[in-house]
Amino acid sequence: MLKYDVVIVGAGGAGMNAALSASKESGLKVAVLSKIYPTRSHTGAAQGGINAALGFRDPTDSIEKHFRDTVKGSDFLADQDAVEFFTSGMPDIIRELDYMGVPFSRDEQGRVAQRPFGGASSPRCCYSADKTGHVILHALFEQCLKNGVRFFDDWCLLSLVVEGNQLQGLVAMDMRSGEIHPIMAKSIVIATGGFGRIYWSRTTNAFNMTGDGTAAAFEAGIPLKDPEFVQFHPTGLAGTGILMSEACRGEGGYLLNNQGERFMANYAPSKMELGPRDVVSRSIEMEIKAGRGFGEGMTAHVLMDLRHLGKEKIMERLPQVRELALDFEGIDIIHQPVGIRASCHYMMGGIHVQDFRTCATPVQGIHAAGECSAVSIHGANRLGGNSVADVVFFGKYAGLGARETAKQRSLGNESQVQAEANRWMQKFAQMRQKTGGNNLFEIRNRMAEAMWYNVGIFRTERNMVHALDVINELLEEYKDTSIGDTSVKYNTAFIHYVEVGNLLKLAKAVCMGAIARKESRGSHAREDYTERNDAEFLKHTLIHKEGDNYRLDYSPVKITKYAPEERAY
Amino acid sequence: MRYGFFPGCTLESAAQELMISTQKVAAALGIELVELDGWTCCGASHIQDISEDLSLAINARNIALGEKLNAPILTVCNTCTLMLRTAKQRIDEDGEIKNRVNESLSESQMQYQGTSDVTHLLWMLIRDYGLENLKAKVKRPLTGLKVANFYGCHIIRPPQIMGFENHLNPQSMEMVVAALGAESVDFDQRLACCGFHAVFPAEQEVMQKTGANCISARGSGADVMVTPCPLCQMQLDMYQPDAQKQFEESIEMPILHLPQLIGLALGFSPEELGIKRHIVDAIPVLNAKLVR
Amino acid sequence: MRNITFRIKRYDGTKHWVQSYSFRHEEGKTFLWALTKIREEQDPTLNFTSACRHAICGSCAVRVNGHGHLVCKTSLDELLEVYGSDVLDLEPLDNFEIVRDLVIDWRPKTERIQEVKPWLIPTEEGSAETGFLQAAKDYHKIASPTDCIQCGICSSECEQLAENKNFLDPFILNRAYRFAVDSRDAAPEAHIRPALENDLWKCLHCHGCVTQCPKGIRLDREIAYLRQESMKMGELDNLGARHAYAFHDDVQAKGRLNEMTLPIKTEGLVTTAMKRIPFALRMVARGKINPLHMPQAINGIESVRRLYVKTKGGRK
């Protein structure tokens, strides 16, 4: 049986930095499981940058301002002690990344370059052209190689085994061999990323962003925090939803309606295009609704115009964005505006983290970091440039936390973990043989459609209840589906079956949290409750899964410094 | 039609037959080739391994010789074309390099301006001369001759420098071969590398390639292989007996230069085109296939 | 109605076969769209990997008619037009072990990449507490090589790797280059020497890697740089370096190559005498070479030599 002191699940920015800090000078046996090869992880898709109040470009910037911007961006739902911890530590993180070899763009003095970003009162977003996540991911991978981190690529987490609030172990499939393994661990870090794929077709997320770790934790009894807060990125490409970095707006791009107007003047007159993502996404949808967009239905869009930046700046700062627009829309942003529309991008909610210093969850032995988790520093709306920051920063502290936890715990009950593995082996054997039943892809596509049209940017009770009904129906249909592949080796059809199951579980929680939150806050914009309601809803949603039953609960928001106030940009 | 002709080193020694056949073909087609006075070796894809600046400078000088003639530069060698075009592109897109190069050239009262294009005979025939015109000059259509066109790397790759046609499925050779009345055969190694540039450090691997390239052409039923590059021709022909040692099956395949094939269609005899200089004798198959 | 057919090379861990799939043509689609459509509508057992679908994760490279492409960004219409055919052949990347169907095994490559120490060996100018200062021009040197997404297309295209498993994949050479030119790196040699020792000089100059690299990384120039630096490290006594210098020296002396003396300069007199005599005899017999031919210096050789002085070429 595989036995480790610390097991990290997920090899993106959070997972790899957790692995580095957990193994550093600890003598502990650390392993990283990843569904895909580490450098394929979705951290690499982050483009625009990573926030840290270094004050290079604007000497008046400060940790305090980063703190305040993040809290305001969160529509006051973030835990302020956690935000302060995070913003205070970010400058050190940038220096550590620099020392690891991250190729940051530089200013005239050779310092890390910084750019303006949405919702930020100073230009503090550090970057490497528009490939910031990519270069950080690769640098972390290089450091892992240097430090001999043990990777299990193509291993998919199936479940976590918890007994009496104590981690016992986990079960994962080695996709190459098709073997299902019980794995013993004293502590684990879940770092499996978000689950934006509940909106399957209209998302900037990679295909594999199916919330496997979040679903496993949810199933194992850890509540899901604030799942209703879904970030829609304002600038997805019109045709495909592929991300056009916020750096486009950061560098000065305009958003135009079909009248040629910079319509953000009507929604965020002082920040204009540099408003936070929730505000800008809503503004785009409002323009389209008012008939001031281009095209119709799924192809409706507004324009982003970057021509005035000039060729040189575009080639230097936004080379990837230019290529994406060329490859996927056939448009050269140097010469033409490009069609964009909001696209599901990020889950503010996730695994309930109880202790932001260690990223510990309520279950002893389980830690979580990155998009799969909710600390919460993003509250109801995450600021651009705070997610790569989140993964690297909390990845580090989750790794350190898991290291200390491992030192204090022993391995759990082997027979229990083995029994769970056996259960999965049976499941796998059964699914390989099963034929007929409901079409898995249709289940997935109907989920996505229900979520996009009913639990999207604008929400009403009626729509969301409908979505919940659909998801419940689909959960039933899911019980009778088949995968159509009898192969033991590399059975991606089975993996996809597991993924769709995870998405359905999480989508249901999103609907529940959203229906219950009868207010508009951050990304959660209700047409039937258009105002923020601090008296009743300045609190975190916590959804518990108890068998097939979902139980809704709330917990207080930690407010240390900034009392809620009107949020205008 | 007038070109500044850049023969390249091989045409003075091991591939003299390419010089002969090129001159004959040009004359027959009414194309004036004015050999650049004082051209140097292009570096043959080696000098940049010592100094990129030097590689750019010597080729800027070569191009400047063409500019003095006020004519585009024409080569019959893939690698010469690549080296000259590489230098041209680097210098034309980077003002700093251009200044540096011109400062060096000015000591010899020379200047690189960027006014002469660099082209290859194959491209010239299609783009400048015209296949219809070529067809009109054919005296002895090569009917029945099956030709395996071996492009060679440096006439298609890298496309950002070469760019005459799509590198994944170029058709220029097939078009010329069709104009001459011969039949092109498709074969796996049509766009492969001959390995010539690493024949010393990677002898074993290159011989393997030579054999595989010939076998692939044989398998497709080709009578001859034709290449627009003398380096490919040398690798495939001169080293064929050495490559044979690594193969049990026969790899035998005659290798012609493109101008030799054109020359045959224009009515020249194999002897006039220097075909008997090749190591693998092409004459028997040509005699058998071609109308005398 | 226009149908497109993919003939896909399949593998189930024991046997290989080719399976054809036909589907209705739709305009403006990518290969990823087509593969997904086949998997979801025709055959759930067809395996391929993809993740980000916008050319940054490097998961989805396969060969179409022999050449590597990221299927997520490659236009179906474009390749249909290039090949003038509605039937295309898809295979996994070459020069990789295959896991299943179009899925390749990266583990052996992960082992190999470590040979060039693909991590920053930091200079004393920086620390984890202070980071570094790096001039913008030095950042620009690493901007392009750090675009590499490790998709493996360069490995698939590499004609040397096809014959010689000791050769380092182009993306690994890129990683060596990326650290060798990083102003924050204290030990460029530590990255370059392993490249040299793994047949750096055996690159065939086929330009397959640079041609198909989806990020346009100039691997050809990077390889040239690694060679230049290896020679500056004093590694001149090898076939590749001597061969390059044979050209370099001949151009300086006469302006043109002396093919007669090239093997001797590259391999040394003894080896040439032992190995090349049959070769030389058949060349002489066919009139390919004239042993007595000695090239004369070209007109204007002084101007060439001046270029050597200006570019600091020539033997030190």
PDB file of N, CA and C in Angstrom, chain B residues 102-177:
ATOM      1  N   ASN B 102      26.463  47.416 -42.027  1.00  0.00           N
ATOM      2  CA  ASN B 102      26.910  48.430 -42.982  1.00  0.00           C
ATOM      3  C   ASN B 102      28.163  49.148 -42.519  1.00  0.00           C
ATOM      4  N   GLU B 103      28.308  49.257 -41.222  1.00  0.00           N
ATOM      5  CA  GLU B 103      29.544  49.857 -40.717  1.00  0.00           C
ATOM      6  C   GLU B 103      30.723  48.965 -41.107  1.00  0.00           C
ATOM      7  N   SER B 104      30.530  47.647 -40.962  1.00  0.00           N
ATOM      8  CA  SER B 104      31.605  46.721 -41.341  1.00  0.00           C
ATOM      9  C   SER B 104      31.867  46.775 -42.840  1.00  0.00           C
ATOM     10  N   LEU B 105      30.792  46.806 -43.626  1.00  0.00           N
ATOM     11  CA  LEU B 105      30.963  46.793 -45.090  1.00  0.00           C
ATOM     12  C   LEU B 105      31.569  48.097 -45.600  1.00  0.00           C
ATOM     13  N   SER B 106      31.287  49.187 -44.896  1.00  0.00           N
ATOM     14  CA  SER B 106      31.719  50.498 -45.398  1.00  0.00           C
ATOM     15  C   SER B 106      33.246  50.596 -45.459  1.00  0.00           C
ATOM     16  N   GLU B 107      33.924  49.802 -44.636  1.00  0.00           N
ATOM     17  CA  GLU B 107      35.389  49.817 -44.682  1.00  0.00           C
ATOM     18  C   GLU B 107      35.905  49.338 -46.035  1.00  0.00           C
ATOM     19  N   SER B 108      35.055  48.589 -46.723  1.00  0.00           N
ATOM     20  CA  SER B 108      35.443  48.130 -48.066  1.00  0.00           C
ATOM     21  C   SER B 108      34.614  48.818 -49.133  1.00  0.00           C
ATOM     22  N   GLN B 109      34.079  49.991 -48.797  1.00  0.00           N
ATOM     23  CA  GLN B 109      33.232  50.764 -49.720  1.00  0.00           C
ATOM     24  C   GLN B 109      32.075  49.930 -50.265  1.00  0.00           C
ATOM     25  N   MET B 110      31.488  49.114 -49.393  1.00  0.00           N
ATOM     26  CA  MET B 110      30.323  48.344 -49.795  1.00  0.00           C
ATOM     27  C   MET B 110      29.156  48.733 -48.907  1.00  0.00           C
ATOM     28  N   GLN B 111      27.958  48.400 -49.411  1.00  0.00           N
ATOM     29  CA  GLN B 111      26.786  48.722 -48.615  1.00  0.00           C
ATOM     30  C   GLN B 111      25.675  47.713 -48.875  1.00  0.00           C
ATOM     31  N   TYR B 112      25.006  47.336 -47.793  1.00  0.00           N
ATOM     32  CA  TYR B 112      23.806  46.502 -47.934  1.00  0.00           C
ATOM     33  C   TYR B 112      22.606  47.422 -47.913  1.00  0.00           C
ATOM     34  N   GLN B 113      21.747  47.315 -48.925  1.00  0.00           N
ATOM     35  CA  GLN B 113      20.583  48.196 -48.961  1.00  0.00           C
ATOM     36  C   GLN B 113      19.276  47.453 -48.723  1.00  0.00           C
ATOM     37  N   GLY B 114      19.242  46.245 -49.166  1.00  0.00           N
ATOM     38  CA  GLY B 114      17.997  45.489 -49.028  1.00  0.00           C
ATOM     39  C   GLY B 114      17.142  45.553 -50.270  1.00  0.00           C
ATOM     40  N   THR B 115      17.765  45.858 -51.417  1.00  0.00           N
ATOM     41  CA  THR B 115      16.993  46.040 -52.645  1.00  0.00           C
ATOM     42  C   THR B 115      16.898  44.778 -53.503  1.00  0.00           C
ATOM     43  N   SER B 116      17.759  43.799 -53.243  1.00  0.00           N
ATOM     44  CA  SER B 116      17.723  42.588 -54.075  1.00  0.00           C
ATOM     45  C   SER B 116      17.063  41.443 -53.342  1.00  0.00           C
ATOM     46  N   ASP B 117      16.107  40.823 -54.008  1.00  0.00           N
ATOM     47  CA  ASP B 117      15.482  39.636 -53.451  1.00  0.00           C
ATOM     48  C   ASP B 117      16.426  38.455 -53.656  1.00  0.00           C
ATOM     49  N   VAL B 118      16.229  37.425 -52.830  1.00  0.00           N
ATOM     50  CA  VAL B 118      17.004  36.197 -53.007  1.00  0.00           C
ATOM     51  C   VAL B 118      16.033  35.095 -53.375  1.00  0.00           C
ATOM     52  N   THR B 119      16.266  34.477 -54.514  1.00  0.00           N
ATOM     53  CA  THR B 119      15.341  33.442 -54.957  1.00  0.00           C
ATOM     54  C   THR B 119      16.100  32.203 -55.396  1.00  0.00           C
ATOM     55  N   HIS B 120      15.348  31.157 -55.619  1.00  0.00           N
ATOM     56  CA  HIS B 120      15.920  29.882 -56.047  1.00  0.00           C
ATOM     57  C   HIS B 120      15.405  29.597 -57.451  1.00  0.00           C
ATOM     58  N   LEU B 121      16.177  28.910 -58.222  1.00  0.00           N
ATOM     59  CA  LEU B 121      15.783  28.575 -59.596  1.00  0.00           C
ATOM     60  C   LEU B 121      14.367  28.002 -59.667  1.00  0.00           C
ATOM     61  N   LEU B 122      14.059  27.122 -58.705  1.00  0.00           N
ATOM     62  CA  LEU B 122      12.740  26.471 -58.708  1.00  0.00           C
ATOM     63  C   LEU B 122      11.621  27.509 -58.585  1.00  0.00           C
ATOM     64  N   TRP B 123      11.808  28.434 -57.684  1.00  0.00           N
ATOM     65  CA  TRP B 123      10.787  29.461 -57.474  1.00  0.00           C
ATOM     66  C   TRP B 123      10.708  30.398 -58.672  1.00  0.00           C
ATOM     67  N   MET B 124      11.912  30.707 -59.186  1.00  0.00           N
ATOM     68  CA  MET B 124      11.977  31.640 -60.317  1.00  0.00           C
ATOM     69  C   MET B 124      11.187  31.093 -61.495  1.00  0.00           C
ATOM     70  N   LEU B 125      11.340  29.782 -61.754  1.00  0.00           N
ATOM     71  CA  LEU B 125      10.656  29.199 -62.905  1.00  0.00           C
ATOM     72  C   LEU B 125       9.145  29.365 -62.786  1.00  0.00           C
ATOM     73  N   ILE B 126       8.647  29.252 -61.554  1.00  0.00           N
ATOM     74  CA  ILE B 126       7.201  29.337 -61.364  1.00  0.00           C
ATOM     75  C   ILE B 126       6.743  30.785 -61.295  1.00  0.00           C
ATOM     76  N   ARG B 127       7.440  31.569 -60.503  1.00  0.00           N
ATOM     77  CA  ARG B 127       6.953  32.923 -60.223  1.00  0.00           C
ATOM     78  C   ARG B 127       7.333  33.925 -61.319  1.00  0.00           C
ATOM     79  N   ASP B 128       8.563  33.798 -61.830  1.00  0.00           N
ATOM     80  CA  ASP B 128       9.038  34.811 -62.787  1.00  0.00           C
ATOM     81  C   ASP B 128       8.904  34.335 -64.243  1.00  0.00           C
ATOM     82  N   TYR B 129       9.352  33.095 -64.466  1.00  0.00           N
ATOM     83  CA  TYR B 129       9.415  32.630 -65.855  1.00  0.00           C
ATOM     84  C   TYR B 129       8.058  32.135 -66.330  1.00  0.00           C
ATOM     85  N   GLY B 130       7.403  31.399 -65.494  1.00  0.00           N
ATOM     86  CA  GLY B 130       6.070  30.898 -65.843  1.00  0.00           C
ATOM     87  C   GLY B 130       6.133  29.496 -66.397  1.00  0.00           C
ATOM     88  N   LEU B 131       5.299  28.631 -65.834  1.00  0.00           N
ATOM     89  CA  LEU B 131       5.350  27.224 -66.258  1.00  0.00           C
ATOM     90  C   LEU B 131       4.878  27.044 -67.693  1.00  0.00           C
ATOM     91  N   GLU B 132       3.966  27.905 -68.117  1.00  0.00           N
ATOM     92  CA  GLU B 132       3.500  27.796 -69.501  1.00  0.00           C
ATOM     93  C   GLU B 132       4.646  28.059 -70.465  1.00  0.00           C
ATOM     94  N   ASN B 133       5.451  29.060 -70.109  1.00  0.00           N
ATOM     95  CA  ASN B 133       6.607  29.381 -70.953  1.00  0.00           C
ATOM     96  C   ASN B 133       7.621  28.251 -70.943  1.00  0.00           C
ATOM     97  N   LEU B 134       7.766  27.649 -69.762  1.00  0.00           N
ATOM     98  CA  LEU B 134       8.694  26.523 -69.650  1.00  0.00           C
ATOM     99  C   LEU B 134       8.198  25.374 -70.536  1.00  0.00           C
ATOM    100  N   LYS B 135       6.924  25.118 -70.416  1.00  0.00           N
ATOM    101  CA  LYS B 135       6.305  24.036 -71.181  1.00  0.00           C
ATOM    102  C   LYS B 135       6.529  24.234 -72.690  1.00  0.00           C
ATOM    103  N   ALA B 136       6.415  25.485 -73.080  1.00  0.00           N
ATOM    104  CA  ALA B 136       6.570  25.802 -74.497  1.00  0.00           C
ATOM    105  C   ALA B 136       7.977  25.479 -74.992  1.00  0.00           C
ATOM    106  N   LYS B 137       8.944  25.468 -74.058  1.00  0.00           N
ATOM    107  CA  LYS B 137      10.334  25.215 -74.479  1.00  0.00           C
ATOM    108  C   LYS B 137      10.680  23.727 -74.465  1.00  0.00           C
ATOM    109  N   VAL B 138       9.782  22.921 -73.947  1.00  0.00           N
ATOM    110  CA  VAL B 138      10.082  21.489 -73.845  1.00  0.00           C
ATOM    111  C   VAL B 138      10.153  20.870 -75.235  1.00  0.00           C
ATOM    112  N   LYS B 139      11.288  20.227 -75.499  1.00  0.00           N
ATOM    113  CA  LYS B 139      11.457  19.599 -76.810  1.00  0.00           C
ATOM    114  C   LYS B 139      11.242  18.101 -76.726  1.00  0.00           C
ATOM    115  N   ARG B 140      11.543  17.563 -75.552  1.00  0.00           N
ATOM    116  CA  ARG B 140      11.403  16.123 -75.387  1.00  0.00           C
ATOM    117  C   ARG B 140      10.675  15.869 -74.071  1.00  0.00           C
ATOM    118  N   PRO B 141       9.341  15.832 -74.142  1.00  0.00           N
ATOM    119  CA  PRO B 141       8.606  15.605 -72.900  1.00  0.00           C
ATOM    120  C   PRO B 141       9.084  14.322 -72.229  1.00  0.00           C
ATOM    121  N   LEU B 142       9.201  14.358 -70.933  1.00  0.00           N
ATOM    122  CA  LEU B 142       9.775  13.207 -70.218  1.00  0.00           C
ATOM    123  C   LEU B 142       8.689  12.185 -69.920  1.00  0.00           C
ATOM    124  N   THR B 143       7.879  11.929 -70.899  1.00  0.00           N
ATOM    125  CA  THR B 143       6.732  11.040 -70.725  1.00  0.00           C
ATOM    126  C   THR B 143       7.171   9.672 -70.215  1.00  0.00           C
ATOM    127  N   GLY B 144       6.478   9.228 -69.190  1.00  0.00           N
ATOM    128  CA  GLY B 144       6.755   7.885 -68.685  1.00  0.00           C
ATOM    129  C   GLY B 144       7.821   7.822 -67.612  1.00  0.00           C
ATOM    130  N   LEU B 145       8.537   8.910 -67.425  1.00  0.00           N
ATOM    131  CA  LEU B 145       9.571   8.914 -66.384  1.00  0.00           C
ATOM    132  C   LEU B 145       8.933   9.189 -65.032  1.00  0.00           C
ATOM    133  N   LYS B 146       9.188   8.297 -64.088  1.00  0.00           N
ATOM    134  CA  LYS B 146       8.631   8.471 -62.745  1.00  0.00           C
ATOM    135  C   LYS B 146       9.670   9.113 -61.842  1.00  0.00           C
ATOM    136  N   VAL B 147       9.278  10.253 -61.281  1.00  0.00           N
ATOM    137  CA  VAL B 147      10.224  11.078 -60.549  1.00  0.00           C
ATOM    138  C   VAL B 147       9.792  11.206 -59.088  1.00  0.00           C
ATOM    139  N   ALA B 148      10.735  10.934 -58.191  1.00  0.00           N
ATOM    140  CA  ALA B 148      10.493  11.187 -56.763  1.00  0.00           C
ATOM    141  C   ALA B 148      11.131  12.528 -56.430  1.00  0.00           C
ATOM    142  N   ASN B 149      10.313  13.497 -56.058  1.00  0.00           N
ATOM    143  CA  ASN B 149      10.831  14.839 -55.769  1.00  0.00           C
ATOM    144  C   ASN B 149      11.283  14.926 -54.322  1.00  0.00           C
ATOM    145  N   PHE B 150      12.554  15.096 -54.150  1.00  0.00           N
ATOM    146  CA  PHE B 150      13.103  15.238 -52.795  1.00  0.00           C
ATOM    147  C   PHE B 150      13.421  16.711 -52.585  1.00  0.00           C
ATOM    148  N   TYR B 151      12.546  17.390 -51.833  1.00  0.00           N
ATOM    149  CA  TYR B 151      12.657  18.852 -51.717  1.00  0.00           C
ATOM    150  C   TYR B 151      13.926  19.304 -51.011  1.00  0.00           C
ATOM    151  N   GLY B 152      14.269  18.614 -49.925  1.00  0.00           N
ATOM    152  CA  GLY B 152      15.353  19.116 -49.078  1.00  0.00           C
ATOM    153  C   GLY B 152      14.809  20.147 -48.115  1.00  0.00           C
ATOM    154  N   CYS B 153      15.332  20.150 -46.910  1.00  0.00           N
ATOM    155  CA  CYS B 153      14.769  20.996 -45.842  1.00  0.00           C
ATOM    156  C   CYS B 153      14.756  22.473 -46.201  1.00  0.00           C
ATOM    157  N   HIS B 154      15.907  22.941 -46.702  1.00  0.00           N
ATOM    158  CA  HIS B 154      16.122  24.388 -46.680  1.00  0.00           C
ATOM    159  C   HIS B 154      15.428  25.148 -47.799  1.00  0.00           C
ATOM    160  N   ILE B 155      14.603  24.459 -48.564  1.00  0.00           N
ATOM    161  CA  ILE B 155      13.807  25.220 -49.524  1.00  0.00           C
ATOM    162  C   ILE B 155      12.384  25.420 -49.001  1.00  0.00           C
ATOM    163  N   ILE B 156      12.058  24.717 -47.915  1.00  0.00           N
ATOM    164  CA  ILE B 156      10.721  24.877 -47.329  1.00  0.00           C
ATOM    165  C   ILE B 156      10.754  25.300 -45.869  1.00  0.00           C
ATOM    166  N   ARG B 157      11.839  24.992 -45.172  1.00  0.00           N
ATOM    167  CA  ARG B 157      11.882  25.270 -43.734  1.00  0.00           C
ATOM    168  C   ARG B 157      13.036  26.184 -43.393  1.00  0.00           C
ATOM    169  N   PRO B 158      12.951  27.093 -42.435  1.00  0.00           N
ATOM    170  CA  PRO B 158      11.690  27.425 -41.776  1.00  0.00           C
ATOM    171  C   PRO B 158      10.821  28.320 -42.657  1.00  0.00           C
ATOM    172  N   PRO B 159       9.511  28.114 -42.634  1.00  0.00           N
ATOM    173  CA  PRO B 159       8.630  28.847 -43.553  1.00  0.00           C
ATOM    174  C   PRO B 159       8.639  30.357 -43.311  1.00  0.00           C
ATOM    175  N   GLN B 160       8.944  30.761 -42.100  1.00  0.00           N
ATOM    176  CA  GLN B 160       8.965  32.202 -41.834  1.00  0.00           C
ATOM    177  C   GLN B 160      10.095  32.900 -42.590  1.00  0.00           C
ATOM    178  N   ILE B 161      11.063  32.120 -43.079  1.00  0.00           N
ATOM    179  CA  ILE B 161      12.139  32.703 -43.887  1.00  0.00           C
ATOM    180  C   ILE B 161      11.976  32.330 -45.364  1.00  0.00           C
ATOM    181  N   MET B 162      11.570  31.095 -45.602  1.00  0.00           N
ATOM    182  CA  MET B 162      11.463  30.644 -46.998  1.00  0.00           C
ATOM    183  C   MET B 162      10.125  31.090 -47.586  1.00  0.00           C
ATOM    184  N   GLY B 163       9.041  30.498 -47.130  1.00  0.00           N
ATOM    185  CA  GLY B 163       7.710  31.058 -47.368  1.00  0.00           C
ATOM    186  C   GLY B 163       7.222  31.122 -48.804  1.00  0.00           C
ATOM    187  N   PHE B 164       7.859  30.437 -49.723  1.00  0.00           N
ATOM    188  CA  PHE B 164       7.380  30.491 -51.105  1.00  0.00           C
ATOM    189  C   PHE B 164       6.053  29.751 -51.243  1.00  0.00           C
ATOM    190  N   GLU B 165       5.932  28.655 -50.480  1.00  0.00           N
ATOM    191  CA  GLU B 165       4.717  27.845 -50.574  1.00  0.00           C
ATOM    192  C   GLU B 165       4.519  27.169 -49.237  1.00  0.00           C
ATOM    193  N   ASN B 166       3.357  26.550 -49.056  1.00  0.00           N
ATOM    194  CA  ASN B 166       3.103  25.905 -47.776  1.00  0.00           C
ATOM    195  C   ASN B 166       4.096  24.775 -47.539  1.00  0.00           C
ATOM    196  N   HIS B 167       4.714  24.821 -46.378  1.00  0.00           N
ATOM    197  CA  HIS B 167       5.790  23.882 -46.084  1.00  0.00           C
ATOM    198  C   HIS B 167       5.280  22.468 -45.816  1.00  0.00           C
ATOM    199  N   LEU B 168       3.993  22.342 -45.480  1.00  0.00           N
ATOM    200  CA  LEU B 168       3.468  21.019 -45.143  1.00  0.00           C
ATOM    201  C   LEU B 168       3.196  20.187 -46.400  1.00  0.00           C
ATOM    202  N   ASN B 169       2.884  20.878 -47.468  1.00  0.00           N
ATOM    203  CA  ASN B 169       2.559  20.145 -48.694  1.00  0.00           C
ATOM    204  C   ASN B 169       2.948  20.974 -49.918  1.00  0.00           C
ATOM    205  N   PRO B 170       4.252  21.214 -50.073  1.00  0.00           N
ATOM    206  CA  PRO B 170       4.684  22.032 -51.212  1.00  0.00           C
ATOM    207  C   PRO B 170       4.397  21.311 -52.525  1.00  0.00           C
ATOM    208  N   GLN B 171       4.204  22.065 -53.582  1.00  0.00           N
ATOM    209  CA  GLN B 171       3.855  21.479 -54.881  1.00  0.00           C
ATOM    210  C   GLN B 171       4.738  21.991 -56.022  1.00  0.00           C
ATOM    211  N   SER B 172       5.688  22.867 -55.700  1.00  0.00           N
ATOM    212  CA  SER B 172       6.443  23.500 -56.780  1.00  0.00           C
ATOM    213  C   SER B 172       7.187  22.471 -57.621  1.00  0.00           C
ATOM    214  N   MET B 173       7.816  21.490 -56.980  1.00  0.00           N
ATOM    215  CA  MET B 173       8.552  20.471 -57.741  1.00  0.00           C
ATOM    216  C   MET B 173       7.598  19.690 -58.642  1.00  0.00           C
ATOM    217  N   GLU B 174       6.467  19.332 -58.080  1.00  0.00           N
ATOM    218  CA  GLU B 174       5.499  18.553 -58.863  1.00  0.00           C
ATOM    219  C   GLU B 174       5.023  19.361 -60.072  1.00  0.00           C
ATOM    220  N   MET B 175       4.857  20.675 -59.853  1.00  0.00           N
ATOM    221  CA  MET B 175       4.393  21.523 -60.954  1.00  0.00           C
ATOM    222  C   MET B 175       5.420  21.579 -62.075  1.00  0.00           C
ATOM    223  N   VAL B 176       6.688  21.724 -61.698  1.00  0.00           N
ATOM    224  CA  VAL B 176       7.729  21.787 -62.729  1.00  0.00           C
ATOM    225  C   VAL B 176       7.853  20.439 -63.431  1.00  0.00           C
ATOM    226  N   VAL B 177       7.832  19.373 -62.635  1.00  0.00           N
ATOM    227  CA  VAL B 177       7.954  18.036 -63.214  1.00  0.00           C
ATOM    228  C   VAL B 177       6.814  17.776 -64.193  1.00  0.00           C
TER     229      VAL B 177
END
